[in-house]
mmCIF file of C-alpha atoms in Angstrom:
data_model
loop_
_atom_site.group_PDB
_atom_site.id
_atom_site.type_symbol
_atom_site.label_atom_id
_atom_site.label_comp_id
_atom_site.label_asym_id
_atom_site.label_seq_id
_atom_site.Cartn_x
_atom_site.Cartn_y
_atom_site.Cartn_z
ATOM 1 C CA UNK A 291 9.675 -3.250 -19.758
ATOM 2 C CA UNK A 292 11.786 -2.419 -17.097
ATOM 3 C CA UNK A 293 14.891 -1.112 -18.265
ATOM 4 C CA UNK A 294 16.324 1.770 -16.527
ATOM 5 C CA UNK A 295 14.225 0.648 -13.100
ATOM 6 C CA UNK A 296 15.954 0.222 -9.757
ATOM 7 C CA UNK A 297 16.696 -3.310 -8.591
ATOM 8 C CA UNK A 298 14.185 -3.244 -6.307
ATOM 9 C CA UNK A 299 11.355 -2.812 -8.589
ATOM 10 C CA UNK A 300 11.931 -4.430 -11.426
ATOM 11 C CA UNK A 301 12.305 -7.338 -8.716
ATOM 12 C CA UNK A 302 8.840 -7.178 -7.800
ATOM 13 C CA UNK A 303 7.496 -6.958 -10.752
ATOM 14 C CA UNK A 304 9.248 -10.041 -12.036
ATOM 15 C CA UNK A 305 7.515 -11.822 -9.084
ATOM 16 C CA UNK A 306 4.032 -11.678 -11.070
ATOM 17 C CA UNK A 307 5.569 -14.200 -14.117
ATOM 18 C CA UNK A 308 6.760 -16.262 -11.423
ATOM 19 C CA UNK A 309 3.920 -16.611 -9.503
ATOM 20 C CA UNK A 310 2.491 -17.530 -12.406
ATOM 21 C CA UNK A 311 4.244 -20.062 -13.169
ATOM 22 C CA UNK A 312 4.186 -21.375 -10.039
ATOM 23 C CA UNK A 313 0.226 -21.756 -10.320
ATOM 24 C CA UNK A 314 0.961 -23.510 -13.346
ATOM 25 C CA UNK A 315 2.204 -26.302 -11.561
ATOM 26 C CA UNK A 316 -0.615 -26.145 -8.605
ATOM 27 C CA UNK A 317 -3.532 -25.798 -10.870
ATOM 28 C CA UNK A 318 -2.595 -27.726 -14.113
ATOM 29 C CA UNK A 319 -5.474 -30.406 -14.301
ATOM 30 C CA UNK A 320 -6.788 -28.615 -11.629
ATOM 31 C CA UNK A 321 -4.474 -30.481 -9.096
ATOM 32 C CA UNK A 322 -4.252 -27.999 -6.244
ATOM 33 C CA UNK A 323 -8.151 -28.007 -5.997
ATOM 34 C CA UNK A 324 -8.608 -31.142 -5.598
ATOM 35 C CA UNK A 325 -5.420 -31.835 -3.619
ATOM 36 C CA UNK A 326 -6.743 -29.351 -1.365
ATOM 37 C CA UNK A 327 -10.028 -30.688 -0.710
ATOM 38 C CA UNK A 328 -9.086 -34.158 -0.987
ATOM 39 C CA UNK A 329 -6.415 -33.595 2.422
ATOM 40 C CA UNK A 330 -7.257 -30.352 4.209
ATOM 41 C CA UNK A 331 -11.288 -31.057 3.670
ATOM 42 C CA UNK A 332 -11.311 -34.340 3.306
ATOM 43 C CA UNK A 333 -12.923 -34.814 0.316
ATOM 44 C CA UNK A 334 -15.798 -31.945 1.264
ATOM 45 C CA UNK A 335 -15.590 -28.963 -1.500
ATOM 46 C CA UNK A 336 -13.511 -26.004 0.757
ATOM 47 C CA UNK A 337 -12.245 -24.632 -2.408
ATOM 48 C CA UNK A 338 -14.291 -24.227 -5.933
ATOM 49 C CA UNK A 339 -13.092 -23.048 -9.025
ATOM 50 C CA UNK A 340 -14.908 -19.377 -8.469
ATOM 51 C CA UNK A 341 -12.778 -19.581 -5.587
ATOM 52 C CA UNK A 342 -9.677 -20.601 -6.813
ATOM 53 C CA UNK A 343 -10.099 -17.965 -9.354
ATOM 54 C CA UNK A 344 -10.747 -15.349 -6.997
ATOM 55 C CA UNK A 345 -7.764 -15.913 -4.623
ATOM 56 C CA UNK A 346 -5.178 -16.093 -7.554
ATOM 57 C CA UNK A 347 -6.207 -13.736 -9.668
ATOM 58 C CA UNK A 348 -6.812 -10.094 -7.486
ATOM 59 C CA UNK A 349 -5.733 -12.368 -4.482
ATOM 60 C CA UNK A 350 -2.130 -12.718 -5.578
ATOM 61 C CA UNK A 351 -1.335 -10.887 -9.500
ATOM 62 C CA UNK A 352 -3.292 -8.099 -7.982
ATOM 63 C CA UNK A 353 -1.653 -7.777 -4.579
ATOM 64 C CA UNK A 354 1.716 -8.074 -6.819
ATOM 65 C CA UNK A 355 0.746 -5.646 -9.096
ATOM 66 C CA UNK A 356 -0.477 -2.623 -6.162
ATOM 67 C CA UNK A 357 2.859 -3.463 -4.282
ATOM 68 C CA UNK A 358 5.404 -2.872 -7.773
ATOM 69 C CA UNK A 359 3.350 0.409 -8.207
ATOM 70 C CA UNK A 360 3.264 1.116 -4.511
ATOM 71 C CA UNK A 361 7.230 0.247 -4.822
ATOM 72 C CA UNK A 362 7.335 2.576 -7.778
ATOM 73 C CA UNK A 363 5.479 5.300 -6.722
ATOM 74 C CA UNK A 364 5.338 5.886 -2.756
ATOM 75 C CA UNK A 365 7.965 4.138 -1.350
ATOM 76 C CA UNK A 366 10.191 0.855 -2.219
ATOM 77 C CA UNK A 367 9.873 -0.831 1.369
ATOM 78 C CA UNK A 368 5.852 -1.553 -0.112
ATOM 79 C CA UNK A 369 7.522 -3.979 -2.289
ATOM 80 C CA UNK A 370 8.228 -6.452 0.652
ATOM 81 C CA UNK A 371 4.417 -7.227 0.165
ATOM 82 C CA UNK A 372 4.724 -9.236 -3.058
ATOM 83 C CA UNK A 373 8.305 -10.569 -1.518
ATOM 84 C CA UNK A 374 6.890 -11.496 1.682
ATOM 85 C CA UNK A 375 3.436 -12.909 -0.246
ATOM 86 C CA UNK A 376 6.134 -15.580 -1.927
ATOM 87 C CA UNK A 377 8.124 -16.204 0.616
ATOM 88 C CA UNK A 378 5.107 -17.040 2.235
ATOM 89 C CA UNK A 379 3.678 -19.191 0.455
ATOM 90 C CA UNK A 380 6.704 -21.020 -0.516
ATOM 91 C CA UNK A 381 7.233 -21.694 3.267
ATOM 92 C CA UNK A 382 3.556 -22.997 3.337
ATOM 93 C CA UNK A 383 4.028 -25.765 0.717
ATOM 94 C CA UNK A 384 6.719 -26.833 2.504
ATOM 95 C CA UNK A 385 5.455 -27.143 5.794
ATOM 96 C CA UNK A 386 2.472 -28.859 3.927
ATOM 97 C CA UNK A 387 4.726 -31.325 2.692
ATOM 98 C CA UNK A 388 6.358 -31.283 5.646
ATOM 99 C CA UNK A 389 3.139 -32.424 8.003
ATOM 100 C CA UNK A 390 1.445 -34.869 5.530
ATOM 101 C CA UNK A 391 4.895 -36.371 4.160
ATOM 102 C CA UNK A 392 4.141 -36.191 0.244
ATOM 103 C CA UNK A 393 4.256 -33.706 -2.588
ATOM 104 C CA UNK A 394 2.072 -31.118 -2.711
ATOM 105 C CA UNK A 395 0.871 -29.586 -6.158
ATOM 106 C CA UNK A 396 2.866 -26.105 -5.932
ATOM 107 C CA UNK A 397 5.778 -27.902 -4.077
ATOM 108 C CA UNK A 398 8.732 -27.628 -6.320
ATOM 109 C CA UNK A 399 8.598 -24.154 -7.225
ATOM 110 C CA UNK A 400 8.192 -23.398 -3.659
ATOM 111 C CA UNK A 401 11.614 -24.679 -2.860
ATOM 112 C CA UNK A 402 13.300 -23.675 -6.598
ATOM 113 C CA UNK A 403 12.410 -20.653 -6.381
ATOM 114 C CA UNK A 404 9.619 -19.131 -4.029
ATOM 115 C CA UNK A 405 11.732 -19.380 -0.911
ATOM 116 C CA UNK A 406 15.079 -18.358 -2.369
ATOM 117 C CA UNK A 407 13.953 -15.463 -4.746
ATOM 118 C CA UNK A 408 11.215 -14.024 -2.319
ATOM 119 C CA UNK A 409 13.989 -13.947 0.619
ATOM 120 C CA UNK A 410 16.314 -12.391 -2.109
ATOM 121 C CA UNK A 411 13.731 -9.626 -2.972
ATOM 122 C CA UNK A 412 13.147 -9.077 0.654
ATOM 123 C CA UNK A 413 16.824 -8.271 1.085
ATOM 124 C CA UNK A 414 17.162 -6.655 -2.066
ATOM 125 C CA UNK A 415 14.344 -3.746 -0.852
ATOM 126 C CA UNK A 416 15.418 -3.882 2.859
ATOM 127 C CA UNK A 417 19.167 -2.248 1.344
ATOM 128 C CA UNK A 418 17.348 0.301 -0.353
ATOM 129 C CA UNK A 419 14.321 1.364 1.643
ATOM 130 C CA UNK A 420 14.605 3.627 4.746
ATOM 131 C CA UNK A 421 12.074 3.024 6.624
ATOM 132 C CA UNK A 422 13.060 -0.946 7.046
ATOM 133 C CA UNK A 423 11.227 -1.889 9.861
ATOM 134 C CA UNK A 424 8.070 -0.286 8.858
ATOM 135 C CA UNK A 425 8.317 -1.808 5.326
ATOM 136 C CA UNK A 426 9.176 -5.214 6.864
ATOM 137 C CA UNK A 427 6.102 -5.233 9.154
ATOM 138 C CA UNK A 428 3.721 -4.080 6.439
ATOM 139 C CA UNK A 429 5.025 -6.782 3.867
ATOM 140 C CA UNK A 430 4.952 -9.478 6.582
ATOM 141 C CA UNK A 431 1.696 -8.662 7.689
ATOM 142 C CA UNK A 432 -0.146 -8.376 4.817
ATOM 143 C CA UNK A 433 1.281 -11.831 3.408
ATOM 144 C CA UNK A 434 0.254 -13.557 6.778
ATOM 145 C CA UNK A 435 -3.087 -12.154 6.322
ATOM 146 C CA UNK A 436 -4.048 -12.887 2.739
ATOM 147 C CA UNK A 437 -2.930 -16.467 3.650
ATOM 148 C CA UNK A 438 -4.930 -15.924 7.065
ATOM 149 C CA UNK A 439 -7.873 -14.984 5.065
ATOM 150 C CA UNK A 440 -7.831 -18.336 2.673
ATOM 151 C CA UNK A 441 -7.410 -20.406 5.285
ATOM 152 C CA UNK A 442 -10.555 -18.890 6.872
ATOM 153 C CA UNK A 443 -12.188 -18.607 3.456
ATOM 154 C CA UNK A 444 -11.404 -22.465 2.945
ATOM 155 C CA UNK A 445 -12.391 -23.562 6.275
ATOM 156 C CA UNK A 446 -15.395 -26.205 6.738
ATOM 157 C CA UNK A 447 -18.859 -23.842 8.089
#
């Protein structure tokens, strides 16, 4: 599928299969759900399954999906979205763990491979794009907000 594609993008898109995998270890058994409510809501519903749904699916493949086209197609430095959305969330599972002392459902891949292959992606556009501080600010920004934006999704009324 991506033969003959510069490093860069072919990176990005290989983020979506990973992220994917990734949820298959949150959401197996629908651990993350539940492991969510049970410790950040205590035991009060912050995240359904409609919801769950909603922020993986166009929340995450579809954010990775616009930035490897935006990569493709207007300029390589939009990749650092998807980079910077793993990174992310890799750091967040750790500092999850981190705070309450346990495993987290997501946890493993986050330090396997989230942290170490979204910093290498990140580093991987940053040599190729020219504008780097612009694509670095857009990529960081938009993964703070999307996990800015579940946070205040999730949050008790």
């Amino acid at each position: 599928l991506v033969r003959g594609w510069p490093r860069p993008q072919a990176l990005t898109l290989l983020l979506l299969p990973v992220y994917m995998l990734h949820q298959g270890e949150e959401h197996v058994l629908d651990r993350f759900r539940i492991f969510f409510n049970q410790t950040l809501g205590g035991g009060q519903e912050l995240l359904s399954p409609l919801a769950v749904f909603v922020i993986n699916v166009p929340g995450v493949w579809g954010v990775i999906v616009a930035s490897a086209c935006l990569a493709a197609k207007v300029d390589v430095g939009l990749g650092m979205i998807a980079g910077y959305l793993v990174l992310i969330n890799g750091i967040a599972h750790i500092g999850h763990g981190l705070l309450f002392g346990s495993y987290n459902p997501g946890l493993i891949s986050a330090i396997a491979v989230f942290v170490p292959l979204g910093a290498y992606v990140i580093r991987c556009i940053h040599l190729e794009c020219q504008r780097k501080l612009m694509a670095h600010a857009i990529g960081l920004a938009t993964g703070i907000g999307i996990h800015a934006g579940i946070i205040l999704f999730a949050s008790p009324a």
